[in-house]
Amino acid sequence: MAKEKINQELMEKIVSLCKRRGFVFPGSEIYGGLQGFYDYGPLGVEMKNNLKKLWWNWMTKEHENIVGIDGAIITNPKVWEASGHVKNFVDPLVECKKCHHRFKADDITGDKCSECDGLLTEPKIFNILVPSKLGVVEGEKVDAYLRGEACQTIYLDYKNVLDSTRIKIPFGICQIGKAFRNEVTPGNFLFRQREFEQWDLQWFCRPDEMEKWFEFWKEERMNWYKSIFTNPKNLGFYKHEKLAHYAKKAFDIEYIASPVGKEMEGIHWRGDWDLSRHSEFSGQDLSYADLETNEKFIPNIVETSGGVDRTFLFLMLDAYTEEEERIVLKLKPSLAPYKVAVFPLLKNKPELVAKAKEIYSDLKKEFTVIFDERGNIGKRYYSQDEIGTPFCITVDFDTLKDEAVTVRDRDTMKQERIKIKGLNSYINGKL
Ligand code: GAP
């Protein structure tokens, strides 16, 4: 089969699984949807929260000198003038005079529309910041923007973080937060949305240490992604040749096996651009006073800026495995929405159901657990494999005598007999 067709089929399977099993739903679906917006369902939100928690703990607990913030989505509109977004966050587009379809000018070679053969207009500039209005009185409303990138609030809070903590250079401020863009071509499911989430680290350092820290974070971030993917060999770097005027280097961490776009995270050399611009536009001194060397300078910044939703999509694609008789989501257990499923062998035997419910309630105190008594055991395994549940526990007649259960491993499908009182430590050990 042609590669494009295989890719398209794989995406269709992931989109369908996500909706059918409650990972991701199309936004506003009962009203016909809204392009570029999605909602996470009961399983999706568990997995996304697991993912964000892993990132957050890794940033703030496994590194020295990184603190977090949670900034506002709407900021003073001057922020976006200082950042350059009002002027430069633009896409030149052409429009078909006949069917009014719009295309990115960079993607077009001729002067005819690929949809209807109509003639195209000259390129026009569109800003992709999402505007908003603040205030209640018509005519007195103030223009604002939803943030086009999450990182700007980190620059705005940099001085407050310095003044309110004892942090010293080099240090990092990290954040997970929403960003909004009027993407011209939203599509490919979670890959290009109009509302999405970013996880950013802005690492503030001395200008003469940029090289060292850039290389450090580039490798460090790649190692982190490798630790969460089922097939780390599917990750790679893309080196940017076209750079922003202040940047010396830029790399993307890519999911190279992606059937759609590949970019997952950007490692950016931002230098002193952001703090200098905000210093200039706000009139505030954003320099750093180094008390040890008596120097005063604008810190330079290495940024690692990744997409939470894109990572989610790539993890699903990477974990999705079709085997002869089942579909398995081979997610790392730490990411799986449910860690454990508990079944009574037969649903019409009250003593088995009661024992299974007791185990379920106990495990629920520590793990995300699902109880299932529908159909036969085979169907229940099939259903749990498809959503990536690493362990299935079955309560059978022997359980009532020996206080032990059968634990079945998602990946190997092997079964072990484990004492009920040892279940928590068994599962924790595996996780
Ligand atoms: N502060 C730098 C910045 O925002 P970016 O490369 O535009 O850089 C960083 O975005 C990451 O955010 C991307 O690598 C991607 O994972 C994610 N991202 C960007 N636009 C997106 C969109 N429309 N939908 C989903 N994720 C997006």
Short mmCIF file of C-alpha atoms and ligand atoms in Angstrom, two decimals:
data_model
loop_
_atom_site.label_atom_id
_atom_site.label_comp_id
_atom_site.label_asym_id
_atom_site.label_seq_id
_atom_site.Cartn_x
_atom_site.Cartn_y
_atom_site.Cartn_z
CA MET A 1 0.00 0.00 0.00
CA ALA A 2 1.27 3.51 -0.75
CA LYS A 3 2.88 5.16 2.30
CA GLU A 4 0.45 8.10 2.22
CA LYS A 5 -2.53 5.77 2.39
CA ILE A 6 -1.03 3.83 5.31
CA ASN A 7 -0.37 7.11 7.13
CA GLN A 8 -3.89 8.34 6.52
CA GLU A 9 -5.35 5.05 7.74
CA LEU A 10 -3.22 5.13 10.88
CA MET A 11 -4.39 8.68 11.69
CA GLU A 12 -8.00 7.64 11.11
CA LYS A 13 -7.58 4.70 13.49
CA ILE A 14 -6.08 6.94 16.20
CA VAL A 15 -8.78 9.60 15.81
CA SER A 16 -11.47 6.94 15.96
CA LEU A 17 -9.95 5.16 18.99
CA CYS A 18 -9.58 8.51 20.78
CA LYS A 19 -13.26 9.30 20.32
CA ARG A 20 -14.64 5.80 20.85
CA ARG A 21 -12.75 5.20 24.09
CA GLY A 22 -12.98 8.71 25.55
CA PHE A 23 -9.47 10.11 24.98
CA VAL A 24 -10.24 13.09 22.74
CA PHE A 25 -13.53 14.46 21.39
CA PRO A 26 -14.03 17.00 18.59
CA GLY A 27 -14.82 20.39 20.18
CA SER A 28 -18.48 21.59 20.15
CA GLU A 29 -19.45 18.48 18.21
CA ILE A 30 -23.23 18.72 18.76
CA TYR A 31 -23.12 22.09 16.97
CA GLY A 32 -21.19 20.72 14.04
CA GLY A 33 -17.76 21.25 15.64
CA LEU A 34 -15.27 24.11 15.41
CA GLN A 35 -12.12 23.56 13.39
CA GLY A 36 -8.92 23.45 15.45
CA PHE A 37 -10.55 22.85 18.86
CA TYR A 38 -10.68 19.58 20.81
CA ASP A 39 -11.78 18.37 24.26
CA TYR A 40 -10.02 15.68 26.27
CA GLY A 41 -12.40 12.97 27.50
CA PRO A 42 -12.29 10.92 30.74
CA LEU A 43 -9.32 8.79 29.66
CA GLY A 44 -7.55 11.56 27.76
CA VAL A 45 -7.54 13.91 30.73
CA GLU A 46 -6.04 11.20 32.96
CA MET A 47 -3.28 10.56 30.45
CA LYS A 48 -2.65 14.25 29.79
CA ASN A 49 -2.48 14.94 33.52
CA ASN A 50 -0.01 12.04 33.95
CA LEU A 51 2.09 13.50 31.17
CA LYS A 52 2.07 17.04 32.58
CA LYS A 53 2.87 15.75 36.06
CA LEU A 54 5.88 13.83 34.72
CA TRP A 55 7.13 16.96 32.97
CA TRP A 56 6.55 19.18 35.98
CA ASN A 57 8.24 16.83 38.46
CA TRP A 58 11.17 16.28 36.12
CA MET A 59 11.67 20.04 35.67
CA THR A 60 11.22 21.16 39.25
CA LYS A 61 12.36 18.15 41.27
CA GLU A 62 15.07 16.57 39.18
CA HIS A 63 16.87 19.84 38.44
CA GLU A 64 18.49 22.43 40.63
CA ASN A 65 17.28 25.98 40.34
CA ILE A 66 14.06 25.65 38.39
CA VAL A 67 10.83 27.16 39.70
CA GLY A 68 7.39 27.26 38.12
CA ILE A 69 4.70 29.85 37.45
CA ASP A 70 1.15 29.78 36.10
CA GLY A 71 0.65 32.98 34.13
CA ALA A 72 -2.52 34.64 32.86
CA ILE A 73 -3.79 33.99 29.36
CA ILE A 74 -4.55 37.66 28.76
CA THR A 75 -1.79 40.19 29.34
CA ASN A 76 -1.39 43.88 28.72
CA PRO A 77 -1.56 44.16 24.89
CA LYS A 78 1.77 46.02 24.85
CA VAL A 79 3.40 42.65 25.61
CA TRP A 80 2.64 41.52 22.06
CA GLU A 81 4.08 44.70 20.57
CA ALA A 82 7.27 44.23 22.56
CA SER A 83 7.49 40.54 21.64
CA GLY A 84 7.17 41.38 17.96
CA HIS A 85 3.99 39.34 17.51
CA VAL A 86 1.79 42.26 16.44
CA LYS A 87 4.15 42.99 13.56
CA ASN A 88 5.70 39.64 12.80
CA PHE A 89 3.28 36.89 13.83
CA VAL A 90 1.86 36.88 10.36
CA ASP A 91 1.23 34.59 7.46
CA PRO A 92 0.99 35.87 3.86
CA LEU A 93 -2.11 34.23 2.35
CA VAL A 94 -3.65 34.09 -1.09
CA GLU A 95 -7.39 33.69 -1.64
CA CYS A 96 -9.22 32.02 -4.53
CA LYS A 97 -11.48 34.61 -6.24
CA LYS A 98 -13.99 31.87 -7.10
CA CYS A 99 -14.32 29.53 -4.08
CA HIS A 100 -12.64 31.87 -1.52
CA HIS A 101 -10.43 29.08 -0.21
CA ARG A 102 -7.30 30.50 1.46
CA PHE A 103 -3.80 29.07 1.12
CA LYS A 104 -0.43 29.95 2.65
CA ALA A 105 1.39 31.93 -0.04
CA ASP A 106 4.55 29.91 0.66
CA ASP A 107 2.76 26.67 -0.26
CA ILE A 108 1.53 27.92 -3.65
CA THR A 109 3.49 27.64 -6.89
CA GLY A 110 1.08 28.82 -9.66
CA ASP A 111 -1.74 31.36 -9.79
CA LYS A 112 -4.63 28.82 -9.92
CA CYS A 113 -6.62 27.38 -7.00
CA SER A 114 -5.93 23.67 -6.40
CA GLU A 115 -9.55 23.19 -5.28
CA CYS A 116 -11.50 24.73 -8.19
CA ASP A 117 -8.97 26.08 -10.68
CA GLY A 118 -10.08 29.67 -9.94
CA LEU A 119 -7.64 32.60 -10.03
CA LEU A 120 -5.78 33.52 -6.84
CA THR A 121 -5.42 37.02 -5.34
CA GLU A 122 -2.06 38.62 -4.55
CA PRO A 123 -0.74 37.60 -1.08
CA LYS A 124 -2.31 39.47 1.85
CA ILE A 125 -0.92 39.54 5.38
CA PHE A 126 -2.92 37.90 8.20
CA ASN A 127 -1.95 38.15 11.86
CA ILE A 128 -2.48 34.91 13.73
CA LEU A 129 -2.83 36.38 17.25
CA VAL A 130 -6.36 35.75 18.56
CA PRO A 131 -7.92 39.11 19.48
CA SER A 132 -10.30 39.63 22.36
CA LYS A 133 -12.25 42.56 23.86
CA LEU A 134 -12.22 43.46 27.54
CA GLY A 135 -14.97 45.48 29.23
CA VAL A 136 -18.75 45.46 29.25
CA VAL A 137 -19.77 48.83 27.80
CA GLU A 138 -20.05 48.86 24.01
CA GLY A 139 -17.75 51.51 22.55
CA GLU A 140 -15.50 51.44 25.63
CA LYS A 141 -14.16 47.95 25.21
CA VAL A 142 -10.40 47.55 25.19
CA ASP A 143 -8.55 45.38 22.68
CA ALA A 144 -6.48 42.51 24.03
CA TYR A 145 -5.04 39.25 22.74
CA LEU A 146 -5.15 35.69 24.00
CA ARG A 147 -1.51 34.76 24.40
CA GLY A 148 0.07 33.52 21.20
CA GLU A 149 2.84 31.72 23.11
CA ALA A 150 2.89 30.79 26.78
CA CYS A 151 6.50 31.87 27.40
CA GLN A 152 5.80 35.63 27.41
CA THR A 153 4.37 35.52 30.94
CA ILE A 154 7.67 34.02 32.13
CA TYR A 155 9.53 37.14 30.91
CA LEU A 156 6.88 39.34 32.56
CA ASP A 157 7.31 37.51 35.89
CA TYR A 158 11.09 37.17 35.74
CA LYS A 159 11.73 40.16 38.02
CA ASN A 160 9.03 39.16 40.51
CA VAL A 161 10.49 35.65 40.66
CA LEU A 162 13.97 37.07 41.34
CA ASP A 163 12.64 39.42 44.03
CA SER A 164 10.43 36.85 45.75
CA THR A 165 12.79 33.85 45.79
CA ARG A 166 16.46 33.36 46.53
CA ILE A 167 17.18 32.04 43.08
CA LYS A 168 20.48 32.98 41.45
CA ILE A 169 21.75 32.76 37.91
CA PRO A 170 21.82 30.28 36.18
CA PHE A 171 18.18 29.43 36.85
CA GLY A 172 15.02 28.39 35.09
CA ILE A 173 11.36 29.34 35.17
CA CYS A 174 8.99 26.75 33.79
CA GLN A 175 5.31 26.77 32.93
CA ILE A 176 2.61 24.65 31.36
CA GLY A 177 -0.12 26.74 29.81
CA LYS A 178 -2.50 27.38 26.98
CA ALA A 179 -1.65 29.32 23.83
CA PHE A 180 -3.96 30.45 21.04
CA ARG A 181 -3.26 31.00 17.36
CA ASN A 182 -5.53 31.80 14.44
CA GLU A 183 -3.81 29.07 12.43
CA VAL A 184 -4.56 29.43 8.76
CA THR A 185 -4.56 25.70 8.20
CA PRO A 186 -5.63 24.02 11.45
CA GLY A 187 -5.84 20.28 10.99
CA ASN A 188 -4.30 16.88 11.40
CA PHE A 189 -6.19 16.31 14.64
CA LEU A 190 -4.20 17.56 17.66
CA PHE A 191 -1.19 18.51 15.55
CA ARG A 192 -2.27 22.00 14.49
CA GLN A 193 -4.95 23.49 16.69
CA ARG A 194 -6.11 27.00 17.43
CA GLU A 195 -6.09 26.39 21.18
CA PHE A 196 -3.29 24.21 22.51
CA GLU A 197 -1.02 23.73 25.48
CA GLN A 198 2.72 24.37 25.70
CA TRP A 199 5.32 23.33 28.24
CA ASP A 200 8.15 25.79 28.39
CA LEU A 201 11.39 26.21 30.22
CA GLN A 202 13.16 29.55 30.00
CA TRP A 203 16.70 29.10 31.27
CA PHE A 204 18.38 32.37 32.32
CA CYS A 205 22.17 32.36 32.20
CA ARG A 206 25.28 34.48 31.71
CA PRO A 207 25.81 35.46 28.05
CA ASP A 208 29.21 33.74 27.97
CA GLU A 209 27.60 30.45 29.07
CA MET A 210 24.94 30.24 26.36
CA GLU A 211 26.78 27.68 24.26
CA LYS A 212 27.19 25.31 27.18
CA TRP A 213 23.58 25.58 28.37
CA PHE A 214 22.10 25.35 24.89
CA GLU A 215 23.83 22.02 24.32
CA PHE A 216 22.92 20.85 27.81
CA TRP A 217 19.18 21.49 27.39
CA LYS A 218 19.10 20.12 23.87
CA GLU A 219 20.38 16.74 25.09
CA GLU A 220 18.50 16.84 28.37
CA ARG A 221 15.15 17.39 26.69
CA MET A 222 15.79 14.68 24.11
CA ASN A 223 16.64 12.23 26.90
CA TRP A 224 13.41 13.09 28.67
CA TYR A 225 11.31 12.46 25.57
CA LYS A 226 13.19 9.18 25.04
CA SER A 227 12.19 8.14 28.56
CA ILE A 228 8.46 8.50 27.85
CA PHE A 229 8.16 7.06 24.34
CA THR A 230 7.53 3.38 23.65
CA ASN A 231 9.96 3.47 20.70
CA PRO A 232 12.64 6.10 21.41
CA LYS A 233 14.31 5.36 18.08
CA ASN A 234 11.43 7.29 16.50
CA LEU A 235 12.79 10.58 17.90
CA GLY A 236 15.32 12.83 16.22
CA PHE A 237 16.63 16.38 15.90
CA TYR A 238 15.94 18.82 13.08
CA LYS A 239 18.45 21.63 12.71
CA HIS A 240 16.99 24.97 11.58
CA GLU A 241 19.05 26.77 8.96
CA LYS A 242 16.82 29.88 8.79
CA LEU A 243 17.25 31.60 12.16
CA ALA A 244 15.70 34.58 13.94
CA HIS A 245 18.14 37.52 13.90
CA TYR A 246 18.96 37.08 17.62
CA ALA A 247 19.40 33.30 17.46
CA LYS A 248 22.65 31.47 16.96
CA LYS A 249 21.07 28.02 16.81
CA ALA A 250 17.65 26.37 16.81
CA PHE A 251 16.71 22.69 16.83
CA ASP A 252 13.43 20.83 16.89
CA ILE A 253 12.88 17.55 18.66
CA GLU A 254 10.84 15.56 16.18
CA TYR A 255 8.73 12.45 16.19
CA ILE A 256 10.14 11.25 12.91
CA ALA A 257 7.65 8.41 12.42
CA SER A 258 4.74 10.88 12.38
CA PRO A 259 2.24 10.50 9.54
CA VAL A 260 1.53 14.24 9.81
CA GLY A 261 3.96 17.03 10.88
CA LYS A 262 6.96 15.99 12.98
CA GLU A 263 7.86 18.96 15.23
CA MET A 264 7.25 18.33 18.94
CA GLU A 265 9.51 20.80 20.77
CA GLY A 266 11.76 23.72 19.85
CA ILE A 267 15.12 24.33 21.55
CA HIS A 268 15.69 28.02 20.96
CA TRP A 269 18.60 30.40 21.49
CA ARG A 270 16.71 33.56 22.49
CA GLY A 271 19.75 35.47 23.78
CA ASP A 272 18.82 38.78 25.44
CA TRP A 273 16.07 39.55 22.89
CA ASP A 274 13.02 39.08 25.10
CA LEU A 275 14.21 40.79 28.27
CA SER A 276 15.78 43.68 26.29
CA ARG A 277 12.54 44.27 24.39
CA HIS A 278 10.37 44.14 27.52
CA SER A 279 12.84 46.44 29.25
CA GLU A 280 12.57 48.91 26.38
CA PHE A 281 8.76 48.77 26.03
CA SER A 282 7.96 48.77 29.77
CA GLY A 283 10.67 51.23 30.83
CA GLN A 284 11.70 48.82 33.62
CA ASP A 285 15.26 47.76 34.27
CA LEU A 286 15.27 43.99 33.75
CA SER A 287 19.00 43.51 34.19
CA TYR A 288 20.45 41.06 36.68
CA ALA A 289 22.84 42.20 39.40
CA ASP A 290 25.42 39.51 40.10
CA LEU A 291 26.52 40.20 43.68
CA GLU A 292 29.41 37.75 43.46
CA THR A 293 31.11 39.35 40.45
CA ASN A 294 29.60 42.85 40.80
CA GLU A 295 28.40 42.68 37.21
CA LYS A 296 25.07 43.87 35.86
CA PHE A 297 23.76 42.37 32.66
CA ILE A 298 20.63 41.23 30.82
CA PRO A 299 20.53 37.45 31.23
CA ASN A 300 20.52 35.37 28.06
CA ILE A 301 17.86 32.73 27.56
CA VAL A 302 17.75 29.16 26.29
CA GLU A 303 14.16 28.17 25.65
CA THR A 304 12.72 24.66 25.45
CA SER A 305 9.15 25.01 24.21
CA GLY A 306 7.10 21.91 23.50
CA GLY A 307 3.52 21.07 22.62
CA VAL A 308 1.62 19.00 25.20
CA ASP A 309 -1.08 18.03 22.68
CA ARG A 310 1.43 17.11 19.99
CA THR A 311 3.31 14.95 22.47
CA PHE A 312 0.00 13.32 23.42
CA LEU A 313 -0.76 12.60 19.75
CA PHE A 314 2.74 11.23 19.05
CA LEU A 315 2.60 9.03 22.16
CA MET A 316 -0.69 7.55 20.97
CA LEU A 317 0.71 6.93 17.49
CA ASP A 318 3.85 5.40 18.95
CA ALA A 319 2.04 3.13 21.40
CA TYR A 320 -0.65 1.93 18.97
CA THR A 321 0.09 -1.70 18.09
CA GLU A 322 -1.99 -4.12 16.06
CA GLU A 323 -1.39 -7.75 16.91
CA GLU A 324 -3.09 -10.81 15.49
CA GLU A 325 -6.01 -10.83 17.88
CA ARG A 326 -5.89 -7.56 19.64
CA ILE A 327 -5.06 -3.87 19.52
CA VAL A 328 -2.68 -2.78 22.30
CA LEU A 329 -1.76 0.69 23.39
CA LYS A 330 1.76 0.02 24.66
CA LEU A 331 1.99 3.23 26.66
CA LYS A 332 4.56 3.49 29.44
CA PRO A 333 2.58 2.42 32.55
CA SER A 334 3.22 5.83 34.16
CA LEU A 335 1.22 7.46 31.34
CA ALA A 336 -1.64 4.97 31.05
CA PRO A 337 -5.05 6.42 32.04
CA TYR A 338 -5.84 3.40 34.23
CA LYS A 339 -3.05 1.48 35.91
CA VAL A 340 -5.22 -1.48 36.92
CA ALA A 341 -8.49 -3.14 35.93
CA VAL A 342 -10.26 -5.43 38.41
CA PHE A 343 -12.66 -8.18 37.29
CA PRO A 344 -14.75 -10.80 39.08
CA LEU A 345 -14.41 -14.01 37.04
CA LEU A 346 -18.23 -14.28 36.81
CA LYS A 347 -20.62 -11.40 37.31
CA ASN A 348 -23.49 -13.55 38.60
CA LYS A 349 -21.54 -14.85 41.61
CA PRO A 350 -22.11 -12.27 44.37
CA GLU A 351 -19.20 -13.53 46.49
CA LEU A 352 -16.74 -12.97 43.60
CA VAL A 353 -18.22 -9.54 42.80
CA ALA A 354 -18.02 -8.50 46.47
CA LYS A 355 -14.39 -9.59 46.77
CA ALA A 356 -13.47 -7.86 43.49
CA LYS A 357 -15.21 -4.64 44.64
CA GLU A 358 -13.27 -4.79 47.91
CA ILE A 359 -9.94 -5.07 46.06
CA TYR A 360 -11.01 -2.33 43.64
CA SER A 361 -11.85 0.05 46.52
CA ASP A 362 -8.53 -0.63 48.24
CA LEU A 363 -6.43 -0.13 45.11
CA LYS A 364 -8.37 3.02 44.19
CA LYS A 365 -6.80 4.78 47.17
CA GLU A 366 -3.45 4.62 45.44
CA PHE A 367 -3.98 4.07 41.70
CA THR A 368 -6.44 4.92 38.93
CA VAL A 369 -8.44 1.69 38.73
CA ILE A 370 -11.39 0.52 36.64
CA PHE A 371 -13.90 -2.17 37.59
CA ASP A 372 -15.35 -4.28 34.79
CA GLU A 373 -17.80 -7.17 35.01
CA ARG A 374 -19.25 -7.08 31.48
CA GLY A 375 -18.85 -9.89 28.97
CA ASN A 376 -16.27 -12.63 29.36
CA ILE A 377 -12.66 -12.31 30.53
CA GLY A 378 -11.34 -12.34 26.93
CA LYS A 379 -13.48 -9.34 25.97
CA ARG A 380 -12.45 -7.49 29.10
CA TYR A 381 -8.75 -8.04 28.32
CA TYR A 382 -9.34 -6.83 24.75
CA SER A 383 -11.06 -3.70 26.01
CA GLN A 384 -8.29 -2.88 28.52
CA ASP A 385 -5.45 -3.57 26.05
CA GLU A 386 -6.95 -1.06 23.65
CA ILE A 387 -6.73 1.72 26.25
CA GLY A 388 -3.31 0.67 27.51
CA THR A 389 -4.17 -0.61 31.03
CA PRO A 390 -0.94 -2.33 32.16
CA PHE A 391 -2.45 -4.79 34.69
CA CYS A 392 -5.70 -6.76 34.83
CA ILE A 393 -6.62 -8.48 38.08
CA THR A 394 -9.10 -11.36 38.14
CA VAL A 395 -10.85 -12.58 41.27
CA ASP A 396 -11.77 -16.28 40.94
CA PHE A 397 -13.06 -19.02 43.22
CA ASP A 398 -9.55 -19.81 44.53
CA THR A 399 -9.25 -16.19 45.67
CA LEU A 400 -11.90 -16.86 48.30
CA LYS A 401 -9.68 -19.60 49.74
CA ASP A 402 -6.08 -18.45 49.18
CA GLU A 403 -6.46 -14.60 49.29
CA ALA A 404 -4.59 -14.40 45.96
CA VAL A 405 -5.58 -13.09 42.50
CA THR A 406 -4.42 -13.53 38.91
CA VAL A 407 -2.53 -10.53 37.56
CA ARG A 408 -2.17 -10.37 33.79
CA ASP A 409 0.51 -8.21 32.16
CA ARG A 410 -0.65 -6.14 29.15
CA ASP A 411 2.50 -6.54 27.06
CA THR A 412 3.54 -10.13 27.73
CA MET A 413 -0.02 -11.38 28.41
CA LYS A 414 1.60 -13.58 31.11
CA GLN A 415 -0.38 -14.27 34.26
CA GLU A 416 0.93 -14.43 37.81
CA ARG A 417 -0.73 -15.42 41.05
CA ILE A 418 -0.22 -12.62 43.61
CA LYS A 419 -1.36 -12.38 47.24
CA ILE A 420 -3.95 -9.61 47.74
CA LYS A 421 -1.98 -8.04 50.57
CA GLY A 422 1.07 -7.72 48.29
CA LEU A 423 -0.80 -6.14 45.34
CA ASN A 424 0.10 -2.51 46.03
CA SER A 425 3.82 -3.17 46.26
CA TYR A 426 3.69 -5.51 43.23
CA ILE A 427 2.03 -2.81 41.09
CA ASN A 428 4.26 -0.04 42.43
CA GLY A 429 7.31 -2.14 41.65
CA LYS A 430 6.17 -2.59 38.06
CA LEU A 431 5.24 1.08 37.62
N1 GAP B 1 7.79 30.20 22.64
C1 GAP B 1 8.24 29.57 21.47
C2 GAP B 1 7.16 28.97 20.69
O1 GAP B 1 5.98 29.15 20.94
P1 GAP B 1 6.74 27.42 18.65
O2 GAP B 1 7.71 26.58 17.86
O3 GAP B 1 5.85 28.33 17.89
O4 GAP B 1 7.64 28.18 19.70
C3 GAP B 1 6.40 25.54 20.45
O5 GAP B 1 5.83 26.46 19.55
C4 GAP B 1 5.67 24.21 20.36
O6 GAP B 1 4.26 24.42 20.54
C5 GAP B 1 5.80 23.52 19.01
O7 GAP B 1 6.98 22.77 18.92
C6 GAP B 1 4.56 22.63 19.01
O8 GAP B 1 4.81 21.43 19.71
C7 GAP B 1 3.54 23.45 19.79
N2 GAP B 1 2.61 24.13 18.85
C8 GAP B 1 2.84 25.25 18.14
N3 GAP B 1 1.76 25.56 17.39
C9 GAP B 1 0.83 24.61 17.64
C10 GAP B 1 -0.51 24.37 17.18
N4 GAP B 1 -1.11 25.20 16.34
N5 GAP B 1 -1.17 23.28 17.64
C11 GAP B 1 -0.58 22.43 18.51
N6 GAP B 1 0.67 22.61 18.99
C12 GAP B 1 1.37 23.68 18.56
#
